[in-house]
CSV table of C-alpha atoms and ligand atoms in Angstrom, one decimal:
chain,number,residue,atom,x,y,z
A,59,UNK,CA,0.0,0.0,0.0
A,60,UNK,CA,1.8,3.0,-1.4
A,61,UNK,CA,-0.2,5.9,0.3
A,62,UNK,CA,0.6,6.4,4.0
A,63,UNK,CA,-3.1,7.4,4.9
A,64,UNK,CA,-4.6,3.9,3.2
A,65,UNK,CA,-2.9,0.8,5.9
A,66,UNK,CA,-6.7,-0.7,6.4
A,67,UNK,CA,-8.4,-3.7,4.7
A,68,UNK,CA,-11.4,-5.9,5.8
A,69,UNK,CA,-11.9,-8.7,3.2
A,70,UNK,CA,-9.4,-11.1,3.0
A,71,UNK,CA,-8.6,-14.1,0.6
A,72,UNK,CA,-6.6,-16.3,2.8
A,73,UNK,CA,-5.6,-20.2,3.0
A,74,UNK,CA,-8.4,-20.6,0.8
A,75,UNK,CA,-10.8,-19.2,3.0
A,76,UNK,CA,-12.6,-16.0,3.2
A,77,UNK,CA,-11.4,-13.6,5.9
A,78,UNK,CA,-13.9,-10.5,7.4
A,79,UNK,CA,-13.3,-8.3,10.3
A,80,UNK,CA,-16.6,-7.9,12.1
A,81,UNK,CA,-17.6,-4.7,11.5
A,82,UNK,CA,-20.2,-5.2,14.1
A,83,UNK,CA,-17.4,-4.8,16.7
A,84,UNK,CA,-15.4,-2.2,15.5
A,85,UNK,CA,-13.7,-0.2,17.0
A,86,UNK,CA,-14.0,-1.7,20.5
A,87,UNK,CA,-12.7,-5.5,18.9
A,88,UNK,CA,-10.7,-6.0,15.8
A,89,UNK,CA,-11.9,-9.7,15.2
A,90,UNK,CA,-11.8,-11.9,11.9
A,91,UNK,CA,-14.1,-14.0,11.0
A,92,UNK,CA,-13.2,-17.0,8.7
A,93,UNK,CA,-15.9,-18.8,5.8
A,94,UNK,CA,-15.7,-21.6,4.1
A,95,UNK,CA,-19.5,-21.9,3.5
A,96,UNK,CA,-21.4,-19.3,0.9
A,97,UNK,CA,-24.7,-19.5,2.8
A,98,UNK,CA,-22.5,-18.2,6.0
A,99,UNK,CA,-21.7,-15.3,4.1
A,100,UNK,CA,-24.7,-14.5,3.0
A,101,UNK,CA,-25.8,-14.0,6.6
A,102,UNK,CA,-22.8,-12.0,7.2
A,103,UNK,CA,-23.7,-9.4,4.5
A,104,UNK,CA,-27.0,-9.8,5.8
A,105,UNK,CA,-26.0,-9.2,9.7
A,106,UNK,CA,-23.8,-6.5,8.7
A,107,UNK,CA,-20.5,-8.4,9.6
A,108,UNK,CA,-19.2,-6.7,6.3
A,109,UNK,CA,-21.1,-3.7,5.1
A,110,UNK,CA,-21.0,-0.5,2.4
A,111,UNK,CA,-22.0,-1.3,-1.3
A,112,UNK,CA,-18.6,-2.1,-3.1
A,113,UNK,CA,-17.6,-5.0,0.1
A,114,UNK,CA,-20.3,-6.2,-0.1
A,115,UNK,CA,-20.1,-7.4,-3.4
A,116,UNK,CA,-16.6,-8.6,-3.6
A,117,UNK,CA,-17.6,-10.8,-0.3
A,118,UNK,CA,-20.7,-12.2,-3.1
A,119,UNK,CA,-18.0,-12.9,-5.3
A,120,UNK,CA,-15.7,-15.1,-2.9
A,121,UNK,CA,-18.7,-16.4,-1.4
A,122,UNK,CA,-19.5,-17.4,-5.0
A,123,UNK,CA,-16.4,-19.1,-4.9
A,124,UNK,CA,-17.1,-21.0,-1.8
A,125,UNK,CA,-20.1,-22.3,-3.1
A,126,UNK,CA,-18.7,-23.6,-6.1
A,127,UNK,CA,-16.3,-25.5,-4.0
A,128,UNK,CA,-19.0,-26.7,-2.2
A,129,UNK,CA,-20.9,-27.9,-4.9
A,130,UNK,CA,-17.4,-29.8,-6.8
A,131,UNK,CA,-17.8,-32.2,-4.2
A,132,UNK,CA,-20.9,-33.1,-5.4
A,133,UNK,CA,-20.3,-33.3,-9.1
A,134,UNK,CA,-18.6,-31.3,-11.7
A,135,UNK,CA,-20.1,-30.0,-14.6
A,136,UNK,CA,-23.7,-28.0,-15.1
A,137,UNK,CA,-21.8,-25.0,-13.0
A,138,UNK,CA,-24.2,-22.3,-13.4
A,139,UNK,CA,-27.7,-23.9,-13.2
A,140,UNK,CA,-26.1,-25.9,-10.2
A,141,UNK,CA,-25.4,-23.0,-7.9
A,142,UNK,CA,-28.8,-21.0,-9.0
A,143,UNK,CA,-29.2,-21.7,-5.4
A,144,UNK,CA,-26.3,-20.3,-4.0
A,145,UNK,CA,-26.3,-17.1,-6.3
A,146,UNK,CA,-30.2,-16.5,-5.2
A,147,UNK,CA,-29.3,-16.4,-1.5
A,148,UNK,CA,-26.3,-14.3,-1.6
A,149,UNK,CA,-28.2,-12.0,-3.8
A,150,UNK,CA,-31.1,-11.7,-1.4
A,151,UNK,CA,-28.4,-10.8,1.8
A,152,UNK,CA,-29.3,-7.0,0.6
A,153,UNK,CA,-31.4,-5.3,-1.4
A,154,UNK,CA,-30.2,-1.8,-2.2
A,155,UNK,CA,-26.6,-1.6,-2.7
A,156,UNK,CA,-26.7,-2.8,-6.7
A,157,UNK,CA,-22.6,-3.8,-6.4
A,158,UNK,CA,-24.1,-7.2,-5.0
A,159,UNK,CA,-26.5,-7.9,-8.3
A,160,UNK,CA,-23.7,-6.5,-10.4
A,161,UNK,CA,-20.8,-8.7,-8.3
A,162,UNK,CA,-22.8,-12.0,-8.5
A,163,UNK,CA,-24.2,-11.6,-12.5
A,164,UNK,CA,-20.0,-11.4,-13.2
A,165,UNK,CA,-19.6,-14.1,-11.9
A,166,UNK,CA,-22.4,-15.9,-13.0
A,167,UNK,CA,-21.2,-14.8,-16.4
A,168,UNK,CA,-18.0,-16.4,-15.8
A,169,UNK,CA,-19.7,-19.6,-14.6
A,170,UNK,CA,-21.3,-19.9,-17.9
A,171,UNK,CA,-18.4,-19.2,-19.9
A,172,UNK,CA,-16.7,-22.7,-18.2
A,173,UNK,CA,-16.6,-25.8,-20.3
A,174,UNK,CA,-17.9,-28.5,-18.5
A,175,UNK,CA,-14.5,-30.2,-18.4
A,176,UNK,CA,-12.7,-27.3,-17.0
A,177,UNK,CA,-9.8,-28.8,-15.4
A,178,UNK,CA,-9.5,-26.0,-12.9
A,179,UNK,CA,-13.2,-24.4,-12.3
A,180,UNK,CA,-12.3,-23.2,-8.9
A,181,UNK,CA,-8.9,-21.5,-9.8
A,182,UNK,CA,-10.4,-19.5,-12.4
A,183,UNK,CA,-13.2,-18.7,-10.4
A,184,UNK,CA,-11.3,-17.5,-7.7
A,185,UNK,CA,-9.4,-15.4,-10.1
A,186,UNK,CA,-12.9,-13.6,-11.1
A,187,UNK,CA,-13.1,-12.5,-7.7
A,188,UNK,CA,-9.7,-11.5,-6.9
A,189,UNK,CA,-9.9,-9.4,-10.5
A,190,UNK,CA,-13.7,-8.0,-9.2
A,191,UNK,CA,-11.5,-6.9,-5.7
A,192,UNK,CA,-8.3,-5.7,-7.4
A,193,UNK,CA,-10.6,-3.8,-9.8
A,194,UNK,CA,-12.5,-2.3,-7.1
A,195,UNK,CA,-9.6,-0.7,-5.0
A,196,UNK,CA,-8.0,1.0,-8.2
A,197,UNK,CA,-11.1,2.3,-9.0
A,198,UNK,CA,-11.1,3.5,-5.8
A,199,UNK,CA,-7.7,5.2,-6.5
A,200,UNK,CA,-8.5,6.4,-9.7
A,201,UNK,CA,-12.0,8.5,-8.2
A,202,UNK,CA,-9.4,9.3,-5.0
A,203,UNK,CA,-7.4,11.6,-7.9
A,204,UNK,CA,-10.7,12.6,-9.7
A,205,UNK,CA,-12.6,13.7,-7.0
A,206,UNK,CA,-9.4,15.8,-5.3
A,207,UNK,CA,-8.7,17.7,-8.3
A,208,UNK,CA,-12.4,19.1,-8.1
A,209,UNK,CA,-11.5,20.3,-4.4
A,210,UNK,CA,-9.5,23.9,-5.5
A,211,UNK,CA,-9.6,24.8,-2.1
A,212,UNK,CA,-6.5,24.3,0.0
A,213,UNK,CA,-6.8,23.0,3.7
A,214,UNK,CA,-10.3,22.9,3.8
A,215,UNK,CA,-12.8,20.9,6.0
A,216,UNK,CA,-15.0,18.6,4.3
A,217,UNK,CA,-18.3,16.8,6.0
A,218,UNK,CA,-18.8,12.6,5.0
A,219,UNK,CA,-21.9,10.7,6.2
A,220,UNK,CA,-21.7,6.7,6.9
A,221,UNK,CA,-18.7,5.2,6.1
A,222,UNK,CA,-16.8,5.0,2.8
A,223,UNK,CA,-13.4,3.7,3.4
A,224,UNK,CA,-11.7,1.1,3.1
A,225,UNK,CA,-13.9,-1.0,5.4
A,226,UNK,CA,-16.9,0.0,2.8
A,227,UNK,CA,-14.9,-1.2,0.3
A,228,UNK,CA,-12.0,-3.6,-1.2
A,229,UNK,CA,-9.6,-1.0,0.2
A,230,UNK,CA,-9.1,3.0,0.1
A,231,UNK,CA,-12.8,3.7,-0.3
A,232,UNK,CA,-14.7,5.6,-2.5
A,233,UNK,CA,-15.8,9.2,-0.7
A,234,UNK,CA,-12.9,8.5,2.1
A,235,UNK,CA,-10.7,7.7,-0.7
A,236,UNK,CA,-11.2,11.1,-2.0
A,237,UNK,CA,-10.9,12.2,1.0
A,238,UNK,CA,-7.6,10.6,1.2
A,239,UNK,CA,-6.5,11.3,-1.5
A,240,UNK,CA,-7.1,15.0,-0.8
A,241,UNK,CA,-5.6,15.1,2.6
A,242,UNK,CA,-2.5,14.3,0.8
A,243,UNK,CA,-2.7,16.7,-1.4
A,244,UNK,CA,-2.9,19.4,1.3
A,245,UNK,CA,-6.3,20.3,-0.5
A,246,UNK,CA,-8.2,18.6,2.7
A,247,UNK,CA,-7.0,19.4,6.5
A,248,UNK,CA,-10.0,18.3,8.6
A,249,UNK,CA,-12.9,15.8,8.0
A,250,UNK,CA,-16.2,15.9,10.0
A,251,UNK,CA,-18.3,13.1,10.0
A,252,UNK,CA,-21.5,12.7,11.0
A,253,UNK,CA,-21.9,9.9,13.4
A,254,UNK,CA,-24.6,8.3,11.4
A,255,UNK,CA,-27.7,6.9,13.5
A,256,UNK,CA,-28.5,4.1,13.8
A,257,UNK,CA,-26.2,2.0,13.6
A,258,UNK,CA,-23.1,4.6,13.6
A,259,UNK,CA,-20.8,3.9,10.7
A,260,UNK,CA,-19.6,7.4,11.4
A,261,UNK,CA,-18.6,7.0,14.7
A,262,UNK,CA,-17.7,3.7,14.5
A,263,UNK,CA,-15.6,3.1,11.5
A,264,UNK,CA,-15.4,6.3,9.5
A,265,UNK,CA,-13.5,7.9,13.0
A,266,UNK,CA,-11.5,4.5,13.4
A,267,UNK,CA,-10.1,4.6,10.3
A,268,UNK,CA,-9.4,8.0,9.9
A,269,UNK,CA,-7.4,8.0,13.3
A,270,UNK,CA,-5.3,5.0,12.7
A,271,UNK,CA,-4.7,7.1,9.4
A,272,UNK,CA,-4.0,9.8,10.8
A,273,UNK,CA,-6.3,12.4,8.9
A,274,UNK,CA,-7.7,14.2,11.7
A,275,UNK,CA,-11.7,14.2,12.0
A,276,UNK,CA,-14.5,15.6,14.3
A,277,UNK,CA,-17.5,13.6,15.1
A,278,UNK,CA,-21.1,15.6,15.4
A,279,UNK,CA,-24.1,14.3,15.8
A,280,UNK,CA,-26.2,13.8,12.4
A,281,UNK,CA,-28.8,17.0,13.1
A,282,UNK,CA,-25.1,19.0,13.7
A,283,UNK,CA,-24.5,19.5,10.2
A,284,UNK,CA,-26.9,22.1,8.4
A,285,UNK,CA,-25.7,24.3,11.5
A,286,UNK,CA,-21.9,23.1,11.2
A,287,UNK,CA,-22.6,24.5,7.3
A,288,UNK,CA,-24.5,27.7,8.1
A,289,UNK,CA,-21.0,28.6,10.2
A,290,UNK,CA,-19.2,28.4,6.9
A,291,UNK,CA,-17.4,25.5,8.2
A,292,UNK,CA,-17.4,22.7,5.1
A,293,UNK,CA,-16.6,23.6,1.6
A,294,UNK,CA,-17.7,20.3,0.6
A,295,UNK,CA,-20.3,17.0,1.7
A,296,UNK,CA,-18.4,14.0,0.1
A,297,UNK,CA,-20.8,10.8,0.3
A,298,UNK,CA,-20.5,7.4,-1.4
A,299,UNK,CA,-23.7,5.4,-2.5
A,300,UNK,CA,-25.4,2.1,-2.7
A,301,UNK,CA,-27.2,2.7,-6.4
A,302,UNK,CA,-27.3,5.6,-8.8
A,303,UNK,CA,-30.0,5.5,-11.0
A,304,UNK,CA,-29.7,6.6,-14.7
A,305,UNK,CA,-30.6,10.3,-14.0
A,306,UNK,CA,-27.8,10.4,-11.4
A,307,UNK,CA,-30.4,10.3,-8.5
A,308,UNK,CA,-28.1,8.6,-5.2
A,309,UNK,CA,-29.4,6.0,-2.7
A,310,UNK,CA,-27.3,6.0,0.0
A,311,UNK,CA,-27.4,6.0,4.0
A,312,UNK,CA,-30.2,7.6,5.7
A,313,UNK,CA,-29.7,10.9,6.3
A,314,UNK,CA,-27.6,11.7,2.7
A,315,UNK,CA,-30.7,13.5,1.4
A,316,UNK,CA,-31.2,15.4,4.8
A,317,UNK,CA,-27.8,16.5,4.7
A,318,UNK,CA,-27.7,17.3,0.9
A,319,UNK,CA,-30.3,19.4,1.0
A,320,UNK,CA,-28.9,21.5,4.0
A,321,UNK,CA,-25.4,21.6,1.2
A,322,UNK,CA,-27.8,23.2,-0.9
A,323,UNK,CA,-29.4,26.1,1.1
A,324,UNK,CA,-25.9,26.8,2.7
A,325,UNK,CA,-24.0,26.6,-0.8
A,326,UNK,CA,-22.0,23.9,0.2
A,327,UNK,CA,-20.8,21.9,-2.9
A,328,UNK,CA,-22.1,17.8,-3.0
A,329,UNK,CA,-19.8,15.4,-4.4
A,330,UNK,CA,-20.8,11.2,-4.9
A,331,UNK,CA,-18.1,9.0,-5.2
A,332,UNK,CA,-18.9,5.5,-6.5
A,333,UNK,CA,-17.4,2.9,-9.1
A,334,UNK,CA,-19.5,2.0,-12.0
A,335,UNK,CA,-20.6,-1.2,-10.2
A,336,UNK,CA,-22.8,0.6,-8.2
A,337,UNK,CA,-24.6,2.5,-11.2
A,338,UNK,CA,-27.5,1.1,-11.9
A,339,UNK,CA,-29.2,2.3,-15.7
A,340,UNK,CA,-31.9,-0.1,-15.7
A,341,UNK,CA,-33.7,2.1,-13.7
A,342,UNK,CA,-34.8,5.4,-14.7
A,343,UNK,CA,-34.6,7.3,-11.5
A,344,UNK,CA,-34.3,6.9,-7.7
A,345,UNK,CA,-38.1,5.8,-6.9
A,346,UNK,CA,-37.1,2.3,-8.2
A,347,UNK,CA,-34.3,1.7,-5.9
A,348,UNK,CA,-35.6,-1.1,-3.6
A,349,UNK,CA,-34.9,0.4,0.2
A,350,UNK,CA,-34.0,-1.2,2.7
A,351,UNK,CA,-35.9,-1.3,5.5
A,352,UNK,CA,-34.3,-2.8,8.9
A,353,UNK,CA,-35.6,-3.9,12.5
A,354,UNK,CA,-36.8,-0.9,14.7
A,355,UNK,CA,-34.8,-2.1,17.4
A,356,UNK,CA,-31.6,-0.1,15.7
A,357,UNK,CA,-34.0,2.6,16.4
A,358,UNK,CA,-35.4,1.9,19.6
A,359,UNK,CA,-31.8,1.1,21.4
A,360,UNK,CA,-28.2,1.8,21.7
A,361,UNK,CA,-25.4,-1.0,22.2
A,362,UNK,CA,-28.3,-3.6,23.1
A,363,UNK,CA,-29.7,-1.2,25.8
A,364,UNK,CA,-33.3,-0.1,25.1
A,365,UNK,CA,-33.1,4.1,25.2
A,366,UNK,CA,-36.6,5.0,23.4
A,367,UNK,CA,-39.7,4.7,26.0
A,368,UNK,CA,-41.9,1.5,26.2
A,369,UNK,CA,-44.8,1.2,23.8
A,370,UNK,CA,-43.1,4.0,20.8
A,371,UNK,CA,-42.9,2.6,17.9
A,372,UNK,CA,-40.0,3.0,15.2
A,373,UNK,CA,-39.2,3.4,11.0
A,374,UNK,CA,-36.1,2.9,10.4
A,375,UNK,CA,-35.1,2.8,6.4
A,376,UNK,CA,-31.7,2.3,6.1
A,377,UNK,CA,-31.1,4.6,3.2
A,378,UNK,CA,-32.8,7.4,1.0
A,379,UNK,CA,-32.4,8.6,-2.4
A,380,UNK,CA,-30.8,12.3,-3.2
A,381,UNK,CA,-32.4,13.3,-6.4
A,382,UNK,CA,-29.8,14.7,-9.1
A,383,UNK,CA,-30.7,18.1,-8.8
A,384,UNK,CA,-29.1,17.8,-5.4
A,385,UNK,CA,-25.8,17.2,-6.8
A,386,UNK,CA,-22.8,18.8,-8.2
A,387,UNK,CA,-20.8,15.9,-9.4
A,388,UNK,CA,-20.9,12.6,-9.3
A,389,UNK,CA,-17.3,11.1,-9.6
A,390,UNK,CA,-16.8,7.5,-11.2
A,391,UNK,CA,-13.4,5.5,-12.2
A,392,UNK,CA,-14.9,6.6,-15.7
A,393,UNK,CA,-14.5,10.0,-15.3
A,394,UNK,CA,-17.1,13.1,-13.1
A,395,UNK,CA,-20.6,13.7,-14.2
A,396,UNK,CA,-21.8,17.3,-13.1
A,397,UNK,CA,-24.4,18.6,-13.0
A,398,UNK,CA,-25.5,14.8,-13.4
A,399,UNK,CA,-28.6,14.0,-16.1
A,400,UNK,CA,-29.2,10.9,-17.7
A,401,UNK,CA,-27.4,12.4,-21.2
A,402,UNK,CA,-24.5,12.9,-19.1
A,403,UNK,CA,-24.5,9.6,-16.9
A,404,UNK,CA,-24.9,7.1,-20.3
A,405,UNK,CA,-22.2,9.1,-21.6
A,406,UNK,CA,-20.0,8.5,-18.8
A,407,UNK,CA,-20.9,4.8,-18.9
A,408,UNK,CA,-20.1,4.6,-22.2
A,409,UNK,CA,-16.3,5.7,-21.8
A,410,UNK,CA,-13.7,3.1,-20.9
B,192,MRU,O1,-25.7,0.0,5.6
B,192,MRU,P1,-24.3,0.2,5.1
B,192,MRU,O2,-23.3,0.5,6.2
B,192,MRU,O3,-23.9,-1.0,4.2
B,192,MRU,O4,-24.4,1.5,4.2
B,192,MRU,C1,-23.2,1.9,3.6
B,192,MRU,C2,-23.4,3.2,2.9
B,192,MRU,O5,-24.5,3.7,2.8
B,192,MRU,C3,-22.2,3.7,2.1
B,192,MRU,O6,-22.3,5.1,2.1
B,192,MRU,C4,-22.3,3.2,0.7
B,192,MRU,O7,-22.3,1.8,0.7
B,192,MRU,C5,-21.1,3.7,-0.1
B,192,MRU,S1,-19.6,3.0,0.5
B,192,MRU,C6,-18.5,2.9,-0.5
């Protein structure tokens, strides 16, 4: 790893097993947790052991892998129609971030392409997903370098919601890898980052990994931030995202739009960093995006310790959708959309 502020990674290929660091601990226990079974991670995307759009597709992808293995002891042969199965599970773990749908149809695509006598299925399938991984974190470099250049600013303080990084990712992240990237550069001095209720990416991982890479950051609480922009503070809210539709509207983590649309008023500039894989054109615009919705008791307690009063009831979507107009630029390894429309976003699709 080249750039001193990028020394984190949480999904591992290892002894032929997959390797995640449970984000559900983090950053009170740094604990691994080893598969060998594809319907165990499933329930780890599901459960949030590994989390953010791009990791959780490249954990589909090895999972994929696992199953495959799974399934050789059973027969060879028939590859693709014999782990339909497998494929429909993992796909299910989550329904908003696309990067899962578009991890497990490469793969699925490679499955087909096998001849039946393959002599080494598993090897070349493991190759898919180290290439889908490998892909992913110089993507991730490549949007780091985009997205900086469009902060002309020097030193200035930038606001993130969720968490982007490396842990969100196959490494370096996609809004914290600007954000890296930046910091670097000199172009970035201090990140703020909303703590991000409920379940506290912000707090949790954004702020761990930031420290232990030394860009300095400042928690607030998530209703901090139009006032943190109205005090001139930010220059810029930097976000990742689960799916962009093909108008450039952005699902991601509850609370994006809230905060987007304080950007606006205040004149703060919005920037989205995400990899292609997590564009979605098949759907026209944001009301599409299936949204997560998750169990009220991430609403109704804190660290397993029921806050809310007795009977109150909770909704608790775990992301929204920023419509286009929102946003200034949408940065991809394919180059920045601003301004995005749906012109502008198949044009930037179509570049290599
Ligand atoms: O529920 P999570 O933690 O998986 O949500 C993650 C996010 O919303 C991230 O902002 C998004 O996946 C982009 S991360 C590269």
């Amino acid at each position: 790893m080249s750039n001193s502020h990028d020394s984190i990674r949480a999904v591992l290929w290892q002894d032929d097993k997959l390797l995640l660091l449970d984000q559900r601990l983090l950053p009170q226990q740094e604990v691994w947790l080893e598969y060998t079974d594809s319907k165990a991670v499933a329930e780890a995307i599901h459960q949030m052991v590994v989390r953010g759009a791009p990791a959780i597709g490249i954990t589909a992808a090895y999972g994929v892998v696992l199953a495959l293995r799974q399934q050789l002891q059973q027969g060879r042969g028939d590859w693709y129609a014999r782990l339909q199965p497998d494929l429909k599970i993992l796909g299910e773990a989550r329904p908003t971030a696309v990067n899962l749908l578009w991890a497990l149809e490469r793969m699925g695509n490679r499955l087909q392409s096998l001849s039946p006598d393959e002599a080494d299925p598993l090897g070349l399938m493991l190759a898919e997903a180290r290439a889908i991984h490998d892909e992913d974190i110089a993507a991730n470099r490549r949007m780091g370098e985009l997205g900086a250049a469009l902060i002309s600013e020097s030193g200035c303080a930038v606001l993130t919601h969720c968490n982007t990084g490396s842990l969100a990712t196959g490494g370096y992240g996609t809004a914290l890898g600007v954000i890296r990237s930046a910091y670097a550069e000199g172009r970035i001095s201090r990140v703020f980052a909303d703590e991000t209720r409920p379940w506290l990416q912000g707090a949790r991982l954004t702020a761990w990994e930031l420290v232990k890479d030394q860009i300095p950051v400042t928690l607030l609480a998530d209703g901090a931030g139009a006032a943190l922009m109205q005090q001139g503070q930010v220059k810029w809210l930097i976000v990742g995202s689960d799916r962009i539709t093909a108008n450039g509207d952005v699902a991601n983590k509850i609370g994006t739009y809230h905060a987007a649309i304080a950007a606006k008023y205040h004149g703060v500039k919005v920037m989205v960093v995400a990899p292609t894989s997590t564009v979605d054109m098949s759907l026209a615009d944001g009301g599409l995006i299936p949204i997560e919705q998750r169990s009220p008791v991430e609403i109704l307690s804190l660290g397993g310790q029921r806050v809310a009063a007795e009977g109150a009831e909770a909704w608790n979507p775990a992301f929204d959708v920023t419509p286009a107009e929102l946003v200034d630029a949408i940065v991809t390894e394919r180059g920045v959309v601003r301004n995005p429309t749906t012109e502008k976003m198949r044009e930037m699709m179509n570049n290599q």
